[in-house]
Amino acid sequence: MAFTIEESFASFGGKMLKLSHESTVNNCKMNLNLYLPHQYFDPDHKEQLPVLLFLSGLNSTPDNISEKAYVPPSANKYGFAVILPDTSPRLEDERLKNGIGAGMYLDATQEPWSKNFHMYSYILKDLLPSIRKEYTKLNLDRMSICGHSMGGMGALIIYLRNPVLFKSCSAFAPLTHPIGVKNGQKYFKLFLGADESKWTNYDPSCLIKHYDGPKRPILIHQGTSDQGIKDLIPEYFLEASKGTKLDGLIHLKYAEGYDHAYYFVSTFVPEQCEFHAKYLGLS
């Protein structure tokens, strides 16, 4: 078996599994959480279940979303599983400390991160194929993607580069133009080097200009009291979409008075899950 079940918890009628596995892409052990709704365990439910891939933010672990975002009630309501990857390898190497919890959903090319920090390829070429192989009651051909903050950026990156793999995409307070702000530049230079031409492969506002997938809306929630909104610049992403195949399809919803925390995320999880359920054919 590819995955080891480290812990299992009953949750909202289904089960939250804390898993680990040896990643051939990141060359190390990786952790993740997998939520299986009650339909997964129902012997009378013969149909494979769709999947929501939910990416966490900077310095988070799979537990942040699992314990604070309250996704399981919606997963049970509609009948989809939720895959919650980690944000980076967890290696005890002092040289890697700036990258722990901050994998940025890219493939690092610079030492010392280039050996283990391949979060983009890890998700697409390792994690998802392994889930497909081992959890055969899940249907990864019916999959949507979302994320929070850095994970929202990751969701946009992965969706815009691989639109045929996903039925829909959404994000909570995503970092939409990392190469245009200091914090994004910091990690891109760290992981990808000084050649800024390579950074555009992981910048949603650059990628959207070349998007050539299905014309489906992308849903984004952004709190107006988010302390980091000047770095997230959702309006830049909206502007970048003009004249593209997704022009008019970026549904940016500002949430008055909400900040960046999980009180914000948990408030709008039901709306985003309803959005995905529609495109997953569940509502």
CSV table of C-alpha atoms in Angstrom, one decimal:
chain,number,residue,atom,x,y,z
A,1,MET,CA,0.0,0.0,0.0
A,2,ALA,CA,1.2,3.5,-0.9
A,3,PHE,CA,-0.3,5.2,2.2
A,4,THR,CA,0.1,4.5,5.9
A,5,ILE,CA,-2.9,5.5,8.0
A,6,GLU,CA,-1.3,7.3,11.0
A,7,GLU,CA,-4.6,8.2,12.6
A,8,SER,CA,-8.4,8.0,11.8
A,9,PHE,CA,-11.1,10.2,13.3
A,10,ALA,CA,-14.9,10.0,12.9
A,11,SER,CA,-16.1,13.4,11.7
A,12,PHE,CA,-19.5,14.6,10.7
A,13,GLY,CA,-20.6,11.1,9.7
A,14,GLY,CA,-17.5,10.3,7.7
A,15,LYS,CA,-13.8,9.8,8.5
A,16,MET,CA,-10.8,12.1,8.5
A,17,LEU,CA,-7.7,10.0,7.8
A,18,LYS,CA,-4.2,11.3,8.6
A,19,LEU,CA,-1.9,9.6,6.1
A,20,SER,CA,1.7,9.4,5.2
A,21,HIS,CA,3.6,8.0,2.2
A,22,GLU,CA,7.0,8.0,0.6
A,23,SER,CA,7.1,10.4,-2.2
A,24,THR,CA,9.2,9.5,-5.3
A,25,VAL,CA,8.9,13.1,-6.5
A,26,ASN,CA,10.0,14.9,-3.3
A,27,ASN,CA,12.3,12.1,-2.2
A,28,CYS,CA,11.0,12.0,1.3
A,29,LYS,CA,8.0,11.2,3.5
A,30,MET,CA,5.0,13.3,2.9
A,31,ASN,CA,1.9,13.8,5.1
A,32,LEU,CA,-1.6,14.5,4.0
A,33,ASN,CA,-5.2,14.3,5.3
A,34,LEU,CA,-8.0,12.6,3.4
A,35,TYR,CA,-11.7,13.2,4.3
A,36,LEU,CA,-14.0,10.4,3.2
A,37,PRO,CA,-17.7,11.3,3.5
A,38,HIS,CA,-20.4,8.9,4.8
A,39,GLN,CA,-21.3,7.8,1.2
A,40,TYR,CA,-17.8,6.2,0.9
A,41,PHE,CA,-18.7,3.7,3.6
A,42,ASP,CA,-22.3,3.1,2.5
A,43,PRO,CA,-22.4,-0.4,0.8
A,44,ASP,CA,-25.5,0.7,-1.1
A,45,HIS,CA,-23.7,3.7,-2.7
A,46,LYS,CA,-22.0,2.0,-5.7
A,47,GLU,CA,-21.0,5.1,-7.7
A,48,GLN,CA,-17.4,6.5,-7.3
A,49,LEU,CA,-17.2,9.7,-5.4
A,50,PRO,CA,-15.9,13.0,-6.8
A,51,VAL,CA,-13.0,14.7,-5.2
A,52,LEU,CA,-12.1,18.2,-4.0
A,53,LEU,CA,-8.4,19.0,-3.7
A,54,PHE,CA,-7.9,21.7,-1.0
A,55,LEU,CA,-4.5,23.4,-0.7
A,56,SER,CA,-3.4,25.0,2.5
A,57,GLY,CA,-1.6,28.3,3.1
A,58,LEU,CA,1.8,29.5,4.1
A,59,ASN,CA,3.2,27.8,7.2
A,60,SER,CA,0.1,25.6,7.5
A,61,THR,CA,-0.2,21.8,7.6
A,62,PRO,CA,-3.1,19.7,6.4
A,63,ASP,CA,-4.6,20.0,9.9
A,64,ASN,CA,-5.4,23.7,9.6
A,65,ILE,CA,-8.1,23.2,7.0
A,66,SER,CA,-9.2,19.9,8.4
A,67,GLU,CA,-9.8,21.3,11.9
A,68,LYS,CA,-10.8,24.9,11.2
A,69,ALA,CA,-12.4,25.2,7.8
A,70,TYR,CA,-15.4,22.9,8.5
A,71,VAL,CA,-15.4,21.3,5.0
A,72,PRO,CA,-16.7,17.8,6.2
A,73,PRO,CA,-20.4,19.0,6.6
A,74,SER,CA,-20.5,20.1,2.9
A,75,ALA,CA,-18.5,17.0,1.8
A,76,ASN,CA,-21.2,14.8,3.4
A,77,LYS,CA,-24.1,17.0,2.1
A,78,TYR,CA,-23.0,16.6,-1.5
A,79,GLY,CA,-21.0,13.4,-1.4
A,80,PHE,CA,-17.4,14.2,-2.3
A,81,ALA,CA,-14.1,13.3,-0.7
A,82,VAL,CA,-11.5,16.0,0.2
A,83,ILE,CA,-7.7,15.6,-0.3
A,84,LEU,CA,-5.7,17.9,1.9
A,85,PRO,CA,-1.9,17.8,1.0
A,86,ASP,CA,0.8,19.3,3.2
A,87,THR,CA,2.4,22.6,2.1
A,88,SER,CA,6.0,21.2,1.9
A,89,PRO,CA,8.2,18.4,3.1
A,90,ARG,CA,9.0,18.3,6.8
A,91,LEU,CA,12.7,17.6,6.8
A,92,GLU,CA,15.0,18.3,9.8
A,93,ASP,CA,17.6,20.1,7.9
A,94,GLU,CA,18.6,23.6,9.1
A,95,ARG,CA,19.4,24.6,5.5
A,96,LEU,CA,15.7,24.1,4.5
A,97,LYS,CA,14.1,26.0,7.3
A,98,ASN,CA,13.0,28.9,5.1
A,99,GLY,CA,11.0,26.5,3.0
A,100,ILE,CA,9.3,24.4,5.7
A,101,GLY,CA,5.6,25.0,5.3
A,102,ALA,CA,6.2,27.3,2.4
A,103,GLY,CA,6.5,25.1,-0.7
A,104,MET,CA,4.7,27.6,-2.9
A,105,TYR,CA,3.3,24.8,-5.1
A,106,LEU,CA,6.3,25.0,-7.4
A,107,ASP,CA,9.2,22.8,-8.4
A,108,ALA,CA,12.4,24.3,-6.9
A,109,THR,CA,15.5,24.4,-9.1
A,110,GLN,CA,17.9,25.9,-6.6
A,111,GLU,CA,20.0,24.2,-3.9
A,112,PRO,CA,19.3,23.0,-1.3
A,113,TRP,CA,15.5,22.9,-2.1
A,114,SER,CA,15.8,21.3,-5.5
A,115,LYS,CA,16.1,17.7,-4.1
A,116,ASN,CA,12.9,17.7,-2.1
A,117,PHE,CA,10.7,20.8,-2.8
A,118,HIS,CA,8.7,19.8,-5.9
A,119,MET,CA,5.2,20.5,-4.7
A,120,TYR,CA,3.8,21.2,-8.1
A,121,SER,CA,4.9,17.9,-9.6
A,122,TYR,CA,4.3,16.1,-6.3
A,123,ILE,CA,0.6,16.9,-6.4
A,124,LEU,CA,0.1,16.1,-10.0
A,125,LYS,CA,2.5,13.2,-10.6
A,126,ASP,CA,2.7,11.5,-7.2
A,127,LEU,CA,-0.1,12.3,-4.8
A,128,LEU,CA,-3.1,12.2,-7.1
A,129,PRO,CA,-2.0,9.1,-9.1
A,130,SER,CA,-1.3,7.3,-5.8
A,131,ILE,CA,-4.8,8.3,-4.4
A,132,ARG,CA,-6.4,7.1,-7.7
A,133,LYS,CA,-4.6,3.7,-7.4
A,134,GLU,CA,-5.3,3.0,-3.7
A,135,TYR,CA,-8.7,4.6,-3.1
A,136,THR,CA,-10.5,3.1,-6.0
A,137,LYS,CA,-13.9,4.3,-4.8
A,138,LEU,CA,-12.8,7.9,-5.6
A,139,ASN,CA,-13.2,9.3,-9.1
A,140,LEU,CA,-10.4,11.7,-9.8
A,141,ASP,CA,-11.8,12.3,-13.3
A,142,ARG,CA,-14.5,14.3,-11.4
A,143,MET,CA,-12.2,16.6,-9.4
A,144,SER,CA,-12.2,20.3,-8.4
A,145,ILE,CA,-9.6,22.4,-6.7
A,146,CYS,CA,-9.5,25.2,-4.2
A,147,GLY,CA,-7.1,26.7,-1.6
A,148,HIS,CA,-6.5,29.4,0.9
A,149,SER,CA,-3.8,32.1,0.7
A,150,MET,CA,-0.7,30.5,-0.7
A,151,GLY,CA,-2.9,27.5,-1.3
A,152,GLY,CA,-5.3,29.7,-3.2
A,153,MET,CA,-2.4,30.7,-5.4
A,154,GLY,CA,-1.5,27.0,-5.8
A,155,ALA,CA,-5.0,26.2,-6.8
A,156,LEU,CA,-5.0,28.9,-9.5
A,157,ILE,CA,-1.6,27.8,-10.7
A,158,ILE,CA,-2.5,24.2,-11.0
A,159,TYR,CA,-5.9,24.8,-12.5
A,160,LEU,CA,-4.7,27.4,-15.1
A,161,ARG,CA,-1.9,25.0,-16.2
A,162,ASN,CA,-4.0,21.9,-16.1
A,163,PRO,CA,-7.7,22.9,-16.7
A,164,VAL,CA,-8.8,19.6,-18.2
A,165,LEU,CA,-8.0,17.8,-15.0
A,166,PHE,CA,-10.5,19.8,-12.9
A,167,LYS,CA,-14.2,20.6,-13.2
A,168,SER,CA,-13.9,23.9,-11.3
A,169,CYS,CA,-11.6,26.1,-9.3
A,170,SER,CA,-12.0,28.5,-6.4
A,171,ALA,CA,-9.8,30.3,-3.8
A,172,PHE,CA,-9.9,32.1,-0.5
A,173,ALA,CA,-7.7,35.2,-0.4
A,174,PRO,CA,-5.2,33.9,-2.9
A,175,LEU,CA,-1.8,35.4,-3.7
A,176,THR,CA,-2.6,36.3,-7.3
A,177,HIS,CA,0.5,38.0,-8.5
A,178,PRO,CA,3.5,36.8,-6.5
A,179,ILE,CA,6.2,38.2,-8.8
A,180,GLY,CA,4.8,41.6,-8.2
A,181,VAL,CA,5.1,41.7,-4.4
A,182,LYS,CA,8.1,41.4,-2.0
A,183,ASN,CA,7.0,38.2,-0.2
A,184,GLY,CA,6.4,36.3,-3.5
A,185,GLN,CA,9.7,37.6,-4.9
A,186,LYS,CA,11.5,36.3,-1.8
A,187,TYR,CA,10.3,32.7,-2.2
A,188,PHE,CA,10.6,32.7,-6.0
A,189,LYS,CA,14.2,33.9,-5.9
A,190,LEU,CA,14.9,31.4,-3.1
A,191,PHE,CA,13.4,28.4,-5.0
A,192,LEU,CA,13.8,29.3,-8.7
A,193,GLY,CA,16.8,31.6,-8.8
A,194,ALA,CA,17.3,35.1,-10.1
A,195,ASP,CA,16.0,34.5,-13.6
A,196,GLU,CA,12.6,36.1,-13.4
A,197,SER,CA,11.5,34.7,-16.8
A,198,LYS,CA,11.1,31.4,-14.9
A,199,TRP,CA,8.9,32.9,-12.3
A,200,THR,CA,5.9,33.5,-14.7
A,201,ASN,CA,5.2,29.7,-14.8
A,202,TYR,CA,3.9,30.0,-11.2
A,203,ASP,CA,2.2,33.4,-11.3
A,204,PRO,CA,-1.6,33.2,-11.7
A,205,SER,CA,-1.8,36.7,-13.3
A,206,CYS,CA,0.7,35.7,-15.9
A,207,LEU,CA,-0.8,32.2,-16.5
A,208,ILE,CA,-4.3,33.5,-17.0
A,209,LYS,CA,-3.2,35.4,-20.1
A,210,HIS,CA,-2.4,32.1,-21.8
A,211,TYR,CA,-5.3,30.0,-20.5
A,212,ASP,CA,-6.8,27.8,-23.1
A,213,GLY,CA,-9.2,25.6,-21.2
A,214,PRO,CA,-12.9,25.4,-20.7
A,215,LYS,CA,-14.9,28.6,-20.1
A,216,ARG,CA,-15.9,28.1,-16.5
A,217,PRO,CA,-16.0,30.6,-13.7
A,218,ILE,CA,-13.4,30.9,-11.0
A,219,LEU,CA,-14.8,31.8,-7.6
A,220,ILE,CA,-12.7,34.0,-5.2
A,221,HIS,CA,-13.6,35.2,-1.8
A,222,GLN,CA,-11.5,38.1,-0.3
A,223,GLY,CA,-12.0,39.7,3.1
A,224,THR,CA,-11.9,43.5,3.0
A,225,SER,CA,-10.2,43.6,6.4
A,226,ASP,CA,-7.4,41.2,5.4
A,227,GLN,CA,-4.2,42.6,6.7
A,228,GLY,CA,-2.3,41.3,3.7
A,229,ILE,CA,-4.7,42.4,0.9
A,230,LYS,CA,-2.0,44.7,-0.6
A,231,ASP,CA,0.1,41.7,-1.3
A,232,LEU,CA,-2.8,39.5,-2.5
A,233,ILE,CA,-3.9,42.1,-5.0
A,234,PRO,CA,-7.0,40.3,-6.3
A,235,GLU,CA,-7.9,43.3,-8.5
A,236,TYR,CA,-4.7,42.7,-10.4
A,237,PHE,CA,-5.8,39.1,-11.3
A,238,LEU,CA,-9.2,40.5,-12.3
A,239,GLU,CA,-7.5,43.0,-14.6
A,240,ALA,CA,-5.2,40.4,-16.0
A,241,SER,CA,-8.2,38.3,-17.1
A,242,LYS,CA,-9.5,40.9,-19.4
A,243,GLY,CA,-9.2,39.9,-23.0
A,244,THR,CA,-8.5,36.3,-22.1
A,245,LYS,CA,-10.7,33.2,-22.4
A,246,LEU,CA,-11.8,33.8,-18.8
A,247,ASP,CA,-12.8,37.5,-19.3
A,248,GLY,CA,-15.9,38.0,-17.2
A,249,LEU,CA,-15.6,34.6,-15.5
A,250,ILE,CA,-13.6,35.7,-12.5
A,251,HIS,CA,-16.2,36.0,-9.8
A,252,LEU,CA,-14.4,38.0,-7.1
A,253,LYS,CA,-16.5,38.4,-4.0
A,254,TYR,CA,-15.4,40.9,-1.4
A,255,ALA,CA,-16.5,39.9,2.2
A,256,GLU,CA,-17.0,43.1,4.2
A,257,GLY,CA,-15.2,43.1,7.5
A,258,TYR,CA,-13.5,39.7,7.2
A,259,ASP,CA,-9.8,39.2,7.6
A,260,HIS,CA,-7.4,36.4,6.5
A,261,ALA,CA,-8.1,33.9,9.2
A,262,TYR,CA,-10.1,30.7,9.3
A,263,TYR,CA,-13.2,32.5,10.7
A,264,PHE,CA,-13.3,34.0,7.2
A,265,VAL,CA,-12.6,30.7,5.4
A,266,SER,CA,-15.1,28.6,7.4
A,267,THR,CA,-17.8,31.2,6.8
A,268,PHE,CA,-17.6,30.9,3.0
A,269,VAL,CA,-16.7,27.2,2.7
A,270,PRO,CA,-20.4,26.2,2.2
A,271,GLU,CA,-20.7,28.7,-0.7
A,272,GLN,CA,-17.5,27.4,-2.3
A,273,CYS,CA,-18.5,23.8,-1.8
A,274,GLU,CA,-21.9,24.5,-3.4
A,275,PHE,CA,-20.1,26.0,-6.3
A,276,HIS,CA,-17.9,22.9,-6.8
A,277,ALA,CA,-20.8,20.5,-6.2
A,278,LYS,CA,-22.5,22.1,-9.3
A,279,TYR,CA,-19.6,21.4,-11.5
A,280,LEU,CA,-19.0,18.0,-10.1
A,281,GLY,CA,-22.5,17.1,-11.0
A,282,LEU,CA,-23.8,16.8,-7.5
A,283,SER,CA,-26.4,19.5,-7.3
